[in-house]
mmCIF file of C-alpha atoms in Angstrom:
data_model
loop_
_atom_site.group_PDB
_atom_site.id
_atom_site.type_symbol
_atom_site.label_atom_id
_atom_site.label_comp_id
_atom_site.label_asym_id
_atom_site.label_seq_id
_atom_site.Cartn_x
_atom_site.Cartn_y
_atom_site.Cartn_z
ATOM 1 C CA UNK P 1 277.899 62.137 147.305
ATOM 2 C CA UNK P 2 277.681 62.035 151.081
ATOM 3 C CA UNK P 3 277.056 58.756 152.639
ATOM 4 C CA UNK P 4 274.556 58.167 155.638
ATOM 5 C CA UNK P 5 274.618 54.386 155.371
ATOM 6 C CA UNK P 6 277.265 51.845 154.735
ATOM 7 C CA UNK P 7 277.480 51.223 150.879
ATOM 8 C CA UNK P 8 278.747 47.575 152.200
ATOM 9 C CA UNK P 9 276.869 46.699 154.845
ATOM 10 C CA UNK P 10 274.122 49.415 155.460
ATOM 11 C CA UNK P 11 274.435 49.850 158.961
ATOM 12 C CA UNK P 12 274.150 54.215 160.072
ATOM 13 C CA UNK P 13 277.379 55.851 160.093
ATOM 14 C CA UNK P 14 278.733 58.252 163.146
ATOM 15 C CA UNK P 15 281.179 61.120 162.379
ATOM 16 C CA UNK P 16 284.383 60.555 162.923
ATOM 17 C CA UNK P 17 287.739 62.300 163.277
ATOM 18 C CA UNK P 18 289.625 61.460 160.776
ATOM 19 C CA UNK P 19 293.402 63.025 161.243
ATOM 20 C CA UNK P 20 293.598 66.305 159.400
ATOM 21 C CA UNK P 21 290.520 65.428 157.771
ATOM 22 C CA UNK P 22 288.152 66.470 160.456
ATOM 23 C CA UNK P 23 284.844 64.891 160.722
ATOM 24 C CA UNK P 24 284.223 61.820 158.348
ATOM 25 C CA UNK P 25 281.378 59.607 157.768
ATOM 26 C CA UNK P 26 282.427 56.108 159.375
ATOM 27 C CA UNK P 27 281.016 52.663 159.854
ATOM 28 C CA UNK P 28 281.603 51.091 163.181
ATOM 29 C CA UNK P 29 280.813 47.348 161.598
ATOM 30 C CA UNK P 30 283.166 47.612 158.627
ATOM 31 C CA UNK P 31 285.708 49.678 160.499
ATOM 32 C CA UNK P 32 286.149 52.288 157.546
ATOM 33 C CA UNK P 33 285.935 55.780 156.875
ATOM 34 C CA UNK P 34 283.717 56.671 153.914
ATOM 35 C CA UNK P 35 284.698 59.684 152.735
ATOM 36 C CA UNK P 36 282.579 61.658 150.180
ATOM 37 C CA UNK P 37 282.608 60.859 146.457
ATOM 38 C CA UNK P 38 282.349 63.007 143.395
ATOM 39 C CA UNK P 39 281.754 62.412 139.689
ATOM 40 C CA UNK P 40 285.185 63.196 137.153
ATOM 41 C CA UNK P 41 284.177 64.529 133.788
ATOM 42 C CA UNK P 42 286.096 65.794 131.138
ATOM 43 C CA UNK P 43 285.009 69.443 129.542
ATOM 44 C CA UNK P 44 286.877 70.487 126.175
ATOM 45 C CA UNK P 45 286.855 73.736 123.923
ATOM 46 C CA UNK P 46 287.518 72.493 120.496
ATOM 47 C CA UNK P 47 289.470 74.648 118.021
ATOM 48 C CA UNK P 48 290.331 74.183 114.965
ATOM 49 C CA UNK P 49 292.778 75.686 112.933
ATOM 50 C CA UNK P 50 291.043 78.993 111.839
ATOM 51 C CA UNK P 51 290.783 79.597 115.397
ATOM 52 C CA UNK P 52 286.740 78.824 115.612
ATOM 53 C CA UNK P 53 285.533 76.875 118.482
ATOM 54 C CA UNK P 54 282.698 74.260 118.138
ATOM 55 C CA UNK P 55 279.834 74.951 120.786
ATOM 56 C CA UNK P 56 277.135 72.953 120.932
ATOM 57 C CA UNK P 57 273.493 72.970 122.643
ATOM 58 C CA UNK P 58 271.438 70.210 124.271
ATOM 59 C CA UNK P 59 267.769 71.749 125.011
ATOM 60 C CA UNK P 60 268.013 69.781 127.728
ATOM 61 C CA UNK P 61 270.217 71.591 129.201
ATOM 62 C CA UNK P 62 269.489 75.226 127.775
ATOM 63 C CA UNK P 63 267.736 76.183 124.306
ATOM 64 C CA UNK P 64 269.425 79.675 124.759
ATOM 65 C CA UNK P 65 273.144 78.684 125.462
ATOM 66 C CA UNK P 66 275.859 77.024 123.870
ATOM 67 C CA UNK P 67 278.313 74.819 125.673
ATOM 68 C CA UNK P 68 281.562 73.053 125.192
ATOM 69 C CA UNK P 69 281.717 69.374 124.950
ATOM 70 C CA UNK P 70 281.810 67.640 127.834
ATOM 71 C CA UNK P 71 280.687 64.079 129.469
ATOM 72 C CA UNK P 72 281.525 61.597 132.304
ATOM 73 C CA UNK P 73 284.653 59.501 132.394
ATOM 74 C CA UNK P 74 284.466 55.922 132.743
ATOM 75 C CA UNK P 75 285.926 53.626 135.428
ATOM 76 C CA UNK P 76 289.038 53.036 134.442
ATOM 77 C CA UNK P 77 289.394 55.291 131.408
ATOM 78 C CA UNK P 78 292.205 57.812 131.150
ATOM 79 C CA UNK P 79 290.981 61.882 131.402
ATOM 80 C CA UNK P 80 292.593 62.009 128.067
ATOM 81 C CA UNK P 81 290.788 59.204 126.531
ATOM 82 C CA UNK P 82 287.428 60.018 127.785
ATOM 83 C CA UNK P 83 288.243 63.939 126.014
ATOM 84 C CA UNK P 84 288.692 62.499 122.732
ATOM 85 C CA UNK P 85 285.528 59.558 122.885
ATOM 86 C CA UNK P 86 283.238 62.482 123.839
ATOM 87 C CA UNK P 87 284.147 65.054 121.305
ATOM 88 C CA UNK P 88 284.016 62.091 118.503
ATOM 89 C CA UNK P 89 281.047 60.593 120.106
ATOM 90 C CA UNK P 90 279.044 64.246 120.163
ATOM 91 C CA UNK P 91 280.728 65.988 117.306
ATOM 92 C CA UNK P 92 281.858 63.264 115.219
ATOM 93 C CA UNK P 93 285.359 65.187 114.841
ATOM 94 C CA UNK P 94 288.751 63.309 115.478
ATOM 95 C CA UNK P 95 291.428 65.179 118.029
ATOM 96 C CA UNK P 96 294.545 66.195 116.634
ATOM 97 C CA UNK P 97 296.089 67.164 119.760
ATOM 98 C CA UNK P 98 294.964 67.870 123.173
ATOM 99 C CA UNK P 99 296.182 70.058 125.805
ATOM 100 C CA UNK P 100 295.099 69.913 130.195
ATOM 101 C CA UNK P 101 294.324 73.790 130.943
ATOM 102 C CA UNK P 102 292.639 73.449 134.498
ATOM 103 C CA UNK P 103 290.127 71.832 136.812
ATOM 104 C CA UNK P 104 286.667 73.609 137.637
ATOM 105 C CA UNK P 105 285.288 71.703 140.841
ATOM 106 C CA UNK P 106 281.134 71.894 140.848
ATOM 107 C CA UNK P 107 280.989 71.197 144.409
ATOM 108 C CA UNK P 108 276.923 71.950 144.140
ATOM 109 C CA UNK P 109 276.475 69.564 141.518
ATOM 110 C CA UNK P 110 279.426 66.645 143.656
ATOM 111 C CA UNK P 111 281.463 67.431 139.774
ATOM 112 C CA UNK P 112 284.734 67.414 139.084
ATOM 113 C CA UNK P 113 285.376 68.574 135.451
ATOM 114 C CA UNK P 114 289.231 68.351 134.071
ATOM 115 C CA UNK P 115 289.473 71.231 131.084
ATOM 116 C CA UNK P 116 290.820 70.524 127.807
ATOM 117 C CA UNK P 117 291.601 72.377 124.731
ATOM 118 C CA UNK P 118 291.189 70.034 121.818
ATOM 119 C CA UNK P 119 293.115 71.045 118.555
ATOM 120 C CA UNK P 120 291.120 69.836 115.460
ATOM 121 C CA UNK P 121 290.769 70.111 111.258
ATOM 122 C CA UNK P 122 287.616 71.660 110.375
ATOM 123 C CA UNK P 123 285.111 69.329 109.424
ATOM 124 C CA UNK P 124 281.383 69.362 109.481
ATOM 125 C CA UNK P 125 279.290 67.766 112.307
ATOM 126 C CA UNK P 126 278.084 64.409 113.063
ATOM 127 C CA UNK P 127 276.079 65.193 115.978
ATOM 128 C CA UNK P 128 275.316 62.574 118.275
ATOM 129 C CA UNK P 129 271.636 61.739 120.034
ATOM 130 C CA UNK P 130 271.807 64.082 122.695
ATOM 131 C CA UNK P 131 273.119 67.465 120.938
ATOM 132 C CA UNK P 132 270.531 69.403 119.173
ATOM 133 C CA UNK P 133 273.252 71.526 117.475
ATOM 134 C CA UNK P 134 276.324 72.705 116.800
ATOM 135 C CA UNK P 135 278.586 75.300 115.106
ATOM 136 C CA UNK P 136 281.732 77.085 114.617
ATOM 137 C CA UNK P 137 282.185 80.394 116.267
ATOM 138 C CA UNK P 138 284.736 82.568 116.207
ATOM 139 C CA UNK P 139 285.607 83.774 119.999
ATOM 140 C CA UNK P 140 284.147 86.993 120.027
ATOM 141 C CA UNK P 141 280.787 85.156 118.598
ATOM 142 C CA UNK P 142 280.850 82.536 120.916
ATOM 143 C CA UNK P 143 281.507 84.416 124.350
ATOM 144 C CA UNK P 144 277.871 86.206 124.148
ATOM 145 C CA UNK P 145 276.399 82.733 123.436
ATOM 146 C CA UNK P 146 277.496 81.238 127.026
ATOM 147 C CA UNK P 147 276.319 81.809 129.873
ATOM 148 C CA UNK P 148 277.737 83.975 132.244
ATOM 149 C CA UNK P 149 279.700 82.879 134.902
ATOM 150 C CA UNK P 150 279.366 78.995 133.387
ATOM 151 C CA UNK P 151 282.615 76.546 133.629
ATOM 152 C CA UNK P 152 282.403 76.526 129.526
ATOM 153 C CA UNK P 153 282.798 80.167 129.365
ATOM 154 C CA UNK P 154 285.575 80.150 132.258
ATOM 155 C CA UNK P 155 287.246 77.654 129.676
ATOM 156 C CA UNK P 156 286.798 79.400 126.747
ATOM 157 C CA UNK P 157 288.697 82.004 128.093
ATOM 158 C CA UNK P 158 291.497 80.187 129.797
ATOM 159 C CA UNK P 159 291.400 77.956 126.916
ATOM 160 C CA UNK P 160 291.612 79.938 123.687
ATOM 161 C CA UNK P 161 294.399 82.292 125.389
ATOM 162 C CA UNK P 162 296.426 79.178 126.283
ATOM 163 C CA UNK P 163 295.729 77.812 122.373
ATOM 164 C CA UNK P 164 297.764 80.525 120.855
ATOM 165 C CA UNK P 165 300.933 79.573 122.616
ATOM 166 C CA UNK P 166 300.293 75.926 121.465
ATOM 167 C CA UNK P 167 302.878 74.169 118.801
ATOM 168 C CA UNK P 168 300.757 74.072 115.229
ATOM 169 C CA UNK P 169 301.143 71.432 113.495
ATOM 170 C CA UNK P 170 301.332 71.972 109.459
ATOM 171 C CA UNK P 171 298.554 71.380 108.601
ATOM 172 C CA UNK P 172 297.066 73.548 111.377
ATOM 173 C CA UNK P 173 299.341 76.887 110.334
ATOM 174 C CA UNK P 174 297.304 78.965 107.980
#
């Protein structure tokens, strides 16, 4: 989010250099830069120990593509933490283990989203409000079902590569 009014005080800001950061947004009144502000989410390709992902679909989103799991952090709430909420919160499915793979900025959409690989027991769904469905792919059935170019499908790829290098635990070994 770019700000053209003070937040605090709601007086019109000038542009202002900054040091190295070039031209910032700045209020003369409260004598502070105000530097943009994104949104941190968490995004997480669930596998569980057949190596099947879980993709899910919100029609509000797309009736033709599946997705991975993803929502916004909370103030205060670890990256970590807000991982394993969503996926139980939209899937219903506990984490056994979870695993950073890489950030995917959406500077379009003011997003950052911090990628996860969750590793998880198989277990049927409890879907939450908001997903209209979900289900177990393997990877070659879930990489036609993404949409192209999408940070899911950029994580599904980074992610299930990365997976196979992961410690099992024994119950995930087959």
């Amino acid at each position: 989010m770019k700000f053209t009014y003070c937040p605090h005080c709601g007086e019109k800001l000038i542009q202002k250099e900054i040091g190295d950061e070039g031209l910032i947004p700045y209020c003369t009144t409260c004598q502070k830069p105000l530097f943009p502000t994104f949104y941190t989410c968490t995004i997480n390709l669930v596998i569980n120990e057949y190596q099947e992902v879980a993709l899910l679909r919100q029609d509000y989103v797309s009736t033709e593509n599946y997705v991975c799991v993803a929502g916004y952090m909370k103030p205060g709430e670890r990256a970590e933490d807000s991982a394993r909420r969503e996926i139980k919160e939209e899937l219903g499915i506990e984490v056994q283990s979870l695993h950073y793979i890489n950030s995917y900025p959406l500077g379009e959409k003011g997003l950052l989203m911090l990628g996860f690989v969750a590793l998880v027991h198989k277990a049927s769904f409890t879907l939450s409000r908001e997903v209209d469905s979900a289900c177990w792919f393997t990877y070659q059935e879930a990489l036609p079902k993404m949409r192209e170019g999408s940070t899911a499908k950029q994580l599904l790829v980074e992610g299930f590569a990365a997976s196979l290098k992961f410690p099992k635990s024994p119950a995930q070994k087959r």
